[in-house]
PDB file of C-alpha atoms in Angstrom:
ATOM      1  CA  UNK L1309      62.725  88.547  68.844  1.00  0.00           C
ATOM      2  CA  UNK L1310      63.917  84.645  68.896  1.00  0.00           C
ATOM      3  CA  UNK L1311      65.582  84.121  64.992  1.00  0.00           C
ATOM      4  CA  UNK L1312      63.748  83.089  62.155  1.00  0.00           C
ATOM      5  CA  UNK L1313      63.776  80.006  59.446  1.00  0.00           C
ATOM      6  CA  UNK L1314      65.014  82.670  57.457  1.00  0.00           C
ATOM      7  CA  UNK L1315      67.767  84.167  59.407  1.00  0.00           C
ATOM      8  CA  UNK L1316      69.327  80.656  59.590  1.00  0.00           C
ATOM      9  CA  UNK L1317      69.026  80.589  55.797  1.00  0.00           C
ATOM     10  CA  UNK L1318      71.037  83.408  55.625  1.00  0.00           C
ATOM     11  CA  UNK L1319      73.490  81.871  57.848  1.00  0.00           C
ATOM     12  CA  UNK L1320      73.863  78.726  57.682  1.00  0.00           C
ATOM     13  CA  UNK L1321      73.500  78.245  53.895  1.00  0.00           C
ATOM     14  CA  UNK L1322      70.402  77.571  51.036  1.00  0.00           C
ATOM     15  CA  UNK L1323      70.169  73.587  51.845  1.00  0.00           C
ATOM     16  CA  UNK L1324      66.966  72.371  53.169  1.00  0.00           C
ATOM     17  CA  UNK L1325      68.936  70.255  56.409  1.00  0.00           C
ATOM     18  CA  UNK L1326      71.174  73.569  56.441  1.00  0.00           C
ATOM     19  CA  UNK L1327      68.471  75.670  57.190  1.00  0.00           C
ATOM     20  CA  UNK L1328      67.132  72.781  59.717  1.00  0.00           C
ATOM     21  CA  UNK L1329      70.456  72.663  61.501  1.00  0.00           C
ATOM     22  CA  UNK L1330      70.804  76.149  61.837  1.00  0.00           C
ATOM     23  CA  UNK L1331      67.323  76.669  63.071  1.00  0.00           C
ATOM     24  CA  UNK L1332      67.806  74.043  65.940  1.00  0.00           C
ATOM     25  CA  UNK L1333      71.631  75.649  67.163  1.00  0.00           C
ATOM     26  CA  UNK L1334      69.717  79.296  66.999  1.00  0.00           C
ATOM     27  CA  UNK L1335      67.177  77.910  69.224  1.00  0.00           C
ATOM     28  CA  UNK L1336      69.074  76.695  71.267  1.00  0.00           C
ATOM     29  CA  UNK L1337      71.209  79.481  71.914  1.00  0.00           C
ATOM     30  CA  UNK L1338      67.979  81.628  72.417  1.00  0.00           C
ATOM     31  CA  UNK L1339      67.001  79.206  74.897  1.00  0.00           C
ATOM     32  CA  UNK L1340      69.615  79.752  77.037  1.00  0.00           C
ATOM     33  CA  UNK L1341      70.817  82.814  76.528  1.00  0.00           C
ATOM     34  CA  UNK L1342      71.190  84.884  80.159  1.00  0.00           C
ATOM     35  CA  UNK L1343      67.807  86.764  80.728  1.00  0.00           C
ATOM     36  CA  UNK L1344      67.797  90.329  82.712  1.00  0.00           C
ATOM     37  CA  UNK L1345      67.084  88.562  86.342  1.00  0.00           C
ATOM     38  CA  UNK L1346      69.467  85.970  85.525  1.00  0.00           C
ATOM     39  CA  UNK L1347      72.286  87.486  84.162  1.00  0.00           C
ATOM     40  CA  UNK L1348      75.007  88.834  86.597  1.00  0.00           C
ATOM     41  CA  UNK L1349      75.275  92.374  86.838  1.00  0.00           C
ATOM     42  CA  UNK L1350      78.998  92.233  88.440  1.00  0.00           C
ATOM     43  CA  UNK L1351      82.153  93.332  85.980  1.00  0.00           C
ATOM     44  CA  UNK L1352      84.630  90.802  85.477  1.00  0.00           C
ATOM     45  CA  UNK L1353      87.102  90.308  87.746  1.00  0.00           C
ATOM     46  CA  UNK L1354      90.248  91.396  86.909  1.00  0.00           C
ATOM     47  CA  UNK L1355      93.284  89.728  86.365  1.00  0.00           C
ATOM     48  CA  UNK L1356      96.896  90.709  84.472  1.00  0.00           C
ATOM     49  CA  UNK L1357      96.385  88.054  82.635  1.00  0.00           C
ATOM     50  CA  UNK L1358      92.577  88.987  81.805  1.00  0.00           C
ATOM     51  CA  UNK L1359      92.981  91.995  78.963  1.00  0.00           C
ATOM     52  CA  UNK L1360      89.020  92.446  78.219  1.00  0.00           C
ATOM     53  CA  UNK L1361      88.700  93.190  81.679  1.00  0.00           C
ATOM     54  CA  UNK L1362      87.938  96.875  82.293  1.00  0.00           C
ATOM     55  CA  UNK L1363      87.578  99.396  84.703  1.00  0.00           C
ATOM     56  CA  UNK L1364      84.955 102.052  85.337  1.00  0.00           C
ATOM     57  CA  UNK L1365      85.588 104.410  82.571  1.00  0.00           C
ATOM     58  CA  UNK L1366      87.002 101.650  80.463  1.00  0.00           C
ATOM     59  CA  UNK L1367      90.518 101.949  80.592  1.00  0.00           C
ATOM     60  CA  UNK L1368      92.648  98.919  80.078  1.00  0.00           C
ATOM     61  CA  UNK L1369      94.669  98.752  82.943  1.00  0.00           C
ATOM     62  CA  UNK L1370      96.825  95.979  82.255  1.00  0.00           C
ATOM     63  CA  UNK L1371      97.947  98.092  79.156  1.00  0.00           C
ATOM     64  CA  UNK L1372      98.446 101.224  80.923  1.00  0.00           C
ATOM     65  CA  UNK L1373     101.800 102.134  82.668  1.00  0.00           C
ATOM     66  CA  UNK L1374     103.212 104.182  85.811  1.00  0.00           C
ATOM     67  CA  UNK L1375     104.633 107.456  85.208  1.00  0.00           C
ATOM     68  CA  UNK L1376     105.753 105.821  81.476  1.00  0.00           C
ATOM     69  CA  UNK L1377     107.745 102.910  83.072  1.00  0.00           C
ATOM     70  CA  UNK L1378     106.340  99.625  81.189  1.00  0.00           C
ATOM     71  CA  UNK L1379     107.022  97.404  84.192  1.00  0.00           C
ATOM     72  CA  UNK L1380     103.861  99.055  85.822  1.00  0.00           C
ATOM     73  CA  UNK L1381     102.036  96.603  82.887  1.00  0.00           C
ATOM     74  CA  UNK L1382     102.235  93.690  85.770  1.00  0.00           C
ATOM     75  CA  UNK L1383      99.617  94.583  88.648  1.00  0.00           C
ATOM     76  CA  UNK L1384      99.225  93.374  91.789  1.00  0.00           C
ATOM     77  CA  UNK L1385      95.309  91.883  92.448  1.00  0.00           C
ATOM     78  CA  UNK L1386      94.763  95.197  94.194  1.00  0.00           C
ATOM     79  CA  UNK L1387      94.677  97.003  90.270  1.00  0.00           C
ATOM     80  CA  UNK L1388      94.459 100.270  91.230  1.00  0.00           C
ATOM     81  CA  UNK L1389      97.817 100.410  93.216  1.00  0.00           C
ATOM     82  CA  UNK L1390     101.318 100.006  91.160  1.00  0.00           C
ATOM     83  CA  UNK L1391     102.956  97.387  91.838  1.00  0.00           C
ATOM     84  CA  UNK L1392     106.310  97.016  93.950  1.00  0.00           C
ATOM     85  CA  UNK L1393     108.481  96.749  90.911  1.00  0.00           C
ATOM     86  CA  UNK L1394     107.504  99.813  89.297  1.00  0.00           C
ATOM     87  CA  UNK L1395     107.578 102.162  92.907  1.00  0.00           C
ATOM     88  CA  UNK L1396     110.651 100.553  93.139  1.00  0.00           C
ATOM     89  CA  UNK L1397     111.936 101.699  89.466  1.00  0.00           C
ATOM     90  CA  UNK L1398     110.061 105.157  90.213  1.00  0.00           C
ATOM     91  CA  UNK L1399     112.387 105.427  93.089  1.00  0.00           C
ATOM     92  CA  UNK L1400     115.885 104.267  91.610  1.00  0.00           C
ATOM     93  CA  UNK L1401     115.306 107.055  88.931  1.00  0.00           C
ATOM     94  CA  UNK L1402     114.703 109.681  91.458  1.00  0.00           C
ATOM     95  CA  UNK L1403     117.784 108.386  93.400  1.00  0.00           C
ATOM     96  CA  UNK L1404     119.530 108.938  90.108  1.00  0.00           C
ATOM     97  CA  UNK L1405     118.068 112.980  89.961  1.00  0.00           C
ATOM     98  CA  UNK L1406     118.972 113.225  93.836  1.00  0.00           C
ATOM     99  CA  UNK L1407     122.618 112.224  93.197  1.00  0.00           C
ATOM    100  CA  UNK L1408     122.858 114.473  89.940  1.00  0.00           C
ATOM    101  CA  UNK L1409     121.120 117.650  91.706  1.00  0.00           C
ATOM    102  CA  UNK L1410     124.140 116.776  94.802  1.00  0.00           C
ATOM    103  CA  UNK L1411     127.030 116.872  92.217  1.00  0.00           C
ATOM    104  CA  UNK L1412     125.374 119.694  90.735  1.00  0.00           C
ATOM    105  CA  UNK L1413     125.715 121.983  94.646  1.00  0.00           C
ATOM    106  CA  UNK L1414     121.882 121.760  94.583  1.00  0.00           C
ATOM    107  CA  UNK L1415     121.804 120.393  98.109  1.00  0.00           C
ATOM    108  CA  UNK L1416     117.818 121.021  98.401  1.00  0.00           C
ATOM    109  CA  UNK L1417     116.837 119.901  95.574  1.00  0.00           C
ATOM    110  CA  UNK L1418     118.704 116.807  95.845  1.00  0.00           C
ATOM    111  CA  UNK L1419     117.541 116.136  99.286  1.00  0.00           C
ATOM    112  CA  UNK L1420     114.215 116.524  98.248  1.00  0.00           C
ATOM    113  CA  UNK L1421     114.564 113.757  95.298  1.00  0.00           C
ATOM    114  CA  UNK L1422     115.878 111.370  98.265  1.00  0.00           C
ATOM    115  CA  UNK L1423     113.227 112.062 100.042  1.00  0.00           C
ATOM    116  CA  UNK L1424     110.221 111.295  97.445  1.00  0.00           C
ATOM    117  CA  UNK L1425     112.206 108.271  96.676  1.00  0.00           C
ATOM    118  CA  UNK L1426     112.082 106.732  99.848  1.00  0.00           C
ATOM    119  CA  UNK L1427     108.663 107.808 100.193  1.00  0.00           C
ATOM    120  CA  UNK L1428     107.981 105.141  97.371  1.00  0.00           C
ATOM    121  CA  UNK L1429     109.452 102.082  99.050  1.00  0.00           C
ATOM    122  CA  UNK L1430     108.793  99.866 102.191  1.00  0.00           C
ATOM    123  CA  UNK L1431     111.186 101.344 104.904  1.00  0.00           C
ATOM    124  CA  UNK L1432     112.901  97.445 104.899  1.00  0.00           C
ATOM    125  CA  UNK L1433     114.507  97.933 101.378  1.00  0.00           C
ATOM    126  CA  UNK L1434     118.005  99.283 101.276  1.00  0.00           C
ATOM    127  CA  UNK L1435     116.587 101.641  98.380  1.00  0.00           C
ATOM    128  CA  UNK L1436     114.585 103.362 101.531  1.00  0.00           C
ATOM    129  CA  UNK L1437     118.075 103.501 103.700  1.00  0.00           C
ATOM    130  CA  UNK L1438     120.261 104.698 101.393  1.00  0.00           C
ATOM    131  CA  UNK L1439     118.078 107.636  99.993  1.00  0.00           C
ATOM    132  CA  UNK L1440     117.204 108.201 103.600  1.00  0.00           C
ATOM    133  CA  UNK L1441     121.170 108.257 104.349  1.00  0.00           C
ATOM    134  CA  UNK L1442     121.739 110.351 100.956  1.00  0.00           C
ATOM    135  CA  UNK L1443     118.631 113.150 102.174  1.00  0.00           C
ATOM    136  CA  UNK L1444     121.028 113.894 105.643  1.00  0.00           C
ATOM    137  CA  UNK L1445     123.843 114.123 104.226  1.00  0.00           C
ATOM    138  CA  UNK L1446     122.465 116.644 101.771  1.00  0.00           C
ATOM    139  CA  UNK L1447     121.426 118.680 104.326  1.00  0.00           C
ATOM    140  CA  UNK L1448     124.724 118.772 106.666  1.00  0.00           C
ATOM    141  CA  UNK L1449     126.183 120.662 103.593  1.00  0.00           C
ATOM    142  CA  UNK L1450     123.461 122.659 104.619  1.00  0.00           C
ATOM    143  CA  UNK L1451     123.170 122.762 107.728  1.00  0.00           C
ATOM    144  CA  UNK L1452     119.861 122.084 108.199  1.00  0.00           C
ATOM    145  CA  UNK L1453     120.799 120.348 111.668  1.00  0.00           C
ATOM    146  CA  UNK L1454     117.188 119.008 112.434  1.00  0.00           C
ATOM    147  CA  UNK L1455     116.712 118.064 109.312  1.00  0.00           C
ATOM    148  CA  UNK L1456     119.832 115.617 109.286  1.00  0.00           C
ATOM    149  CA  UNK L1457     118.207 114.783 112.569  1.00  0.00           C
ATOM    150  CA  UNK L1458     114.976 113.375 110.900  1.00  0.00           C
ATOM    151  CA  UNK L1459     116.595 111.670 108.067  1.00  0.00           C
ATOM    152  CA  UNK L1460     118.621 109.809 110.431  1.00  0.00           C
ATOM    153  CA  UNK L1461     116.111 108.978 112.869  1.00  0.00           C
ATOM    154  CA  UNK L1462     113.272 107.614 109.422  1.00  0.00           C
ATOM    155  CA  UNK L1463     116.626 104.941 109.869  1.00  0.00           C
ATOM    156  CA  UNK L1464     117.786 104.487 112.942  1.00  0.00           C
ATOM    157  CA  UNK L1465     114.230 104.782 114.881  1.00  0.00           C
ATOM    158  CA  UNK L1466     112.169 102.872 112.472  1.00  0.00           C
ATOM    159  CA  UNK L1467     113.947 100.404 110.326  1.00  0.00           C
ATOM    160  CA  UNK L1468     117.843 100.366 112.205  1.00  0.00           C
ATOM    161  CA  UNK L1469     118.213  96.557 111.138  1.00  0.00           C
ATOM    162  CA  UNK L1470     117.803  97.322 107.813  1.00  0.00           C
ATOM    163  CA  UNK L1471     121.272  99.363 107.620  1.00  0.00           C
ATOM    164  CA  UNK L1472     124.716  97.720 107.165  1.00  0.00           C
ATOM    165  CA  UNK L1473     127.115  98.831 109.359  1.00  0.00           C
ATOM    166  CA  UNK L1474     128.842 101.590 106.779  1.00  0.00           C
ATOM    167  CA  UNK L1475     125.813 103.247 106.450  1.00  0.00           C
ATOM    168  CA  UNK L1476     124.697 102.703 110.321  1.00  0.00           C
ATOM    169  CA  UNK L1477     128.392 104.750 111.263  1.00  0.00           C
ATOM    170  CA  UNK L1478     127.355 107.248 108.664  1.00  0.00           C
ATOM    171  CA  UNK L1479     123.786 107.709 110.356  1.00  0.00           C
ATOM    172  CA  UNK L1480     125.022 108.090 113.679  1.00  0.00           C
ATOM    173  CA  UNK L1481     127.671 110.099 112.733  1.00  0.00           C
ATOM    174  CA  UNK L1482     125.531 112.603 111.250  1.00  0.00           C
ATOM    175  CA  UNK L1483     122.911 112.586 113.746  1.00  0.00           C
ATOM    176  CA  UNK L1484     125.289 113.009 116.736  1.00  0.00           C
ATOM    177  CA  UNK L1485     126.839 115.903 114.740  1.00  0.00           C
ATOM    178  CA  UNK L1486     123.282 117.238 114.222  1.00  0.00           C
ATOM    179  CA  UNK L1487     122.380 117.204 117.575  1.00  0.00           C
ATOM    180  CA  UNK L1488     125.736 118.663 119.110  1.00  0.00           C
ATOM    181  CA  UNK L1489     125.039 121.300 116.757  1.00  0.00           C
ATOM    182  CA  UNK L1490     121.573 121.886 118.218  1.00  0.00           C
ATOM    183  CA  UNK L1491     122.672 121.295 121.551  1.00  0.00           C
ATOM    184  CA  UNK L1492     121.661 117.807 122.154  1.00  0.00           C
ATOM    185  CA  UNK L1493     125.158 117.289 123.595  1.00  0.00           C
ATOM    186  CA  UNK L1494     124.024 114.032 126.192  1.00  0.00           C
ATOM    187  CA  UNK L1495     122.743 112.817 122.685  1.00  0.00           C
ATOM    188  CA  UNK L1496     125.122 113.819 120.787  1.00  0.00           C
ATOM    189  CA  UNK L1497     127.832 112.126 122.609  1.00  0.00           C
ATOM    190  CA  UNK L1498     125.800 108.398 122.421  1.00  0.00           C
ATOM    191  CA  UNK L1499     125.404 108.627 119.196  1.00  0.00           C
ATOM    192  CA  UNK L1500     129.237 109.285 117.867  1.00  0.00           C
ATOM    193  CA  UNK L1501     130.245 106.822 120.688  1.00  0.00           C
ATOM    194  CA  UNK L1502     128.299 104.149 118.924  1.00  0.00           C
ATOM    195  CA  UNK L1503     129.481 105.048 115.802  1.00  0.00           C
ATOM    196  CA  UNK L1504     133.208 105.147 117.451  1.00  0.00           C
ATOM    197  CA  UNK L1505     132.299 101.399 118.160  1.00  0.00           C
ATOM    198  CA  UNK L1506     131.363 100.436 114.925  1.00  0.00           C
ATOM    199  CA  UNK L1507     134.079 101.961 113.308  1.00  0.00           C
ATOM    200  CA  UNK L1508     137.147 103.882 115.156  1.00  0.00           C
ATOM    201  CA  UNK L1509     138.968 104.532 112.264  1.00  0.00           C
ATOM    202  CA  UNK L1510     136.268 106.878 110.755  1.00  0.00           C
ATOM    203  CA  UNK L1511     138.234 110.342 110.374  1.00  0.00           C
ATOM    204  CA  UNK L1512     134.720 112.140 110.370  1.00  0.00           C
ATOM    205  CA  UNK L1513     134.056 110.989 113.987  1.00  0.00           C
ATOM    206  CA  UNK L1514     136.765 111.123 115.730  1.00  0.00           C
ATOM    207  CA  UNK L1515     137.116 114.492 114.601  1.00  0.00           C
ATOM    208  CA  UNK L1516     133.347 115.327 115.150  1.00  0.00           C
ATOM    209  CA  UNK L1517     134.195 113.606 119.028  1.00  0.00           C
ATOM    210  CA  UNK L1518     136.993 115.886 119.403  1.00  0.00           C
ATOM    211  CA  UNK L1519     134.567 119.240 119.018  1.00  0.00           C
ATOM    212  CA  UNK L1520     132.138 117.851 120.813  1.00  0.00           C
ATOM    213  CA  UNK L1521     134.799 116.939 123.937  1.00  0.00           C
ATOM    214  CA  UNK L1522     135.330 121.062 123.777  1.00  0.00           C
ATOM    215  CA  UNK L1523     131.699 121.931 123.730  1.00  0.00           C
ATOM    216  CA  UNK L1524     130.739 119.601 126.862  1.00  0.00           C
ATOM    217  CA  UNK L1525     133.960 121.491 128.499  1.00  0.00           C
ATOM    218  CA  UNK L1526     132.471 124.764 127.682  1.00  0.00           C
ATOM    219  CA  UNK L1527     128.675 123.642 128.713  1.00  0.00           C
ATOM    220  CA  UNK L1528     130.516 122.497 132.079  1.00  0.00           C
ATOM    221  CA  UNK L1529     131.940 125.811 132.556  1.00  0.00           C
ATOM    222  CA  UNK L1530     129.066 127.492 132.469  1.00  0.00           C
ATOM    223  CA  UNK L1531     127.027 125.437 134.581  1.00  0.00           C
ATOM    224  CA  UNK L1532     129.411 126.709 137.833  1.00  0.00           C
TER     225      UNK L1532
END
C-alpha cells in the first residue's frame, strides 16, 4: 500500500512544504523499490569483512570460532572450511598433548595426538614432519615395528624434502630399525646406510648397524 499524505506528516513534520517533501522522497522510494520478479533471490555473498552476511540457519560465521581458538574469526572465501591459521593452531596444541602424554609413559596416547595433528596440516609444513617424526618414535618405545614403519614412510615417501637432515637421520633410523625388526633386512640395511651418510656419528645407528650386521650373518646361515 504506496504511503500516504498523512504518513509523511507523521514523518517528516506538520509544515505544509514538509509534508510536500516528504510525500515526493516516499514516492520515490516506492517507485523503485525491488518488486518480487525483480528482486534477487541470491544471499549475499560472503566476505570476513561482510558481518550481516549469513549462512543457512543464520549463524554469523565471521563471529564464530574453531574448536574456541579466536583466530578461526578470519575465513578463507571457502567459509565453511577453517582457515590454515587456525588447523595450524589446532595442531600445535595437540603437539603440545602428544609431547605431555610421551613424558607422561603414555606412548599411545601420545602417538595418537601426533597423529591427529598432522592430520590437520599440509604434509609440506614442518608441523606435519615433526609430529609425523614424534608418532614413530612413540611407537619404537613400543614396539609397534610397522607402525614406526608408516610414520616414517607419511615422511620419507610423501613429503622427504620437507625434512632437515636431523630429522631425515632420525626417520631412517627408525624405519631401518623397524624393518630389521620385521625382517625387512635388504631394507633395513639401505635405510641405516643412508642415515650412516647423513650422519656417522649418530650413536643410535651405528649401534642399530651393528645388530643388524649379526642378523644378516644369522639369515646367511640359514640360507645354506
Amino acid at each position: 500500500m504506496p504511503p500516504t499524505t498523512q504518513d509523511a506528516a507523521v514523518i517528516a513534520g506538520t509544515g505544509a512544504s514538509d509534508v510536500t517533501a516528504a510525500t515526493k522522497d516516499i514516492t520515490a522510494t516506492a517507485e523503485t523499490a525491488p518488486t518480487a520478479s525483480t528482486r534477487s533471490t541470491n544471499p549475499p555473498s560472503f566476505h570476513p569483512t561482510n558481518t550481516n552476511a549469513f549462512p543457512a540457519g543464520g549463524v554469523n560465521v565471521a563471529a564464530t570460532s574453531c574448536g574456541g581458538i579466536s583466530i578461526c574469526d578470519t575465513m578463507r572465501a571457502d567459509w565453511w572450511m577453517p582457515s590454515e591459521e587456525c588447523m595450524m593452531e589446532k595442531a600445535y596444541k595437540l603437539k603440545e598433548e602428544g609431547t605431555k602424554e610421551f613424558l607422561s609413559g603414555n606412548h599411545i596416547s601420545a602417538a595418537e595426538l601426533y597423529k591427529r595433528a598432522a592430520d590437520l596440516v599440509s604434509s609440506k609444513t614442518d608441523m606435519y614432519v615433526k609430529c609425523c617424526c614424534n608418532a614413530a618414535m612413540c611407537h619404537v618405545k613400543e614396539k609397534s615395528w610397522c607402525d614406526v614403519i608408516y610414520c616414517c614412510n607419511k615422511v620419507l615417501d610423501a613429503s622427504p624434502d620437507e625434512a632437515n637432515t636431523n630429522i631425515k637421520v632420525k626417520l631412517l633410523y627408525r624405519r631401518g630399525l623397524a624393518r630389521m625388526h620385521v625382517g625387512e633386512l635388504k631394507d633395513a640395511k639401505a635405510d641405516l646406510m643412508a642415515a650412516f651418510a647423513l650422519d656417522n656419528f649418530s650413536k643410535d645407528v651405528r649401534k642399530a648397524i651393528k645388530e643388524l650386521k649379526v642378523k644378516i650373518a644369522k639369515a646367511k646361515k640359514k640360507e645354506k
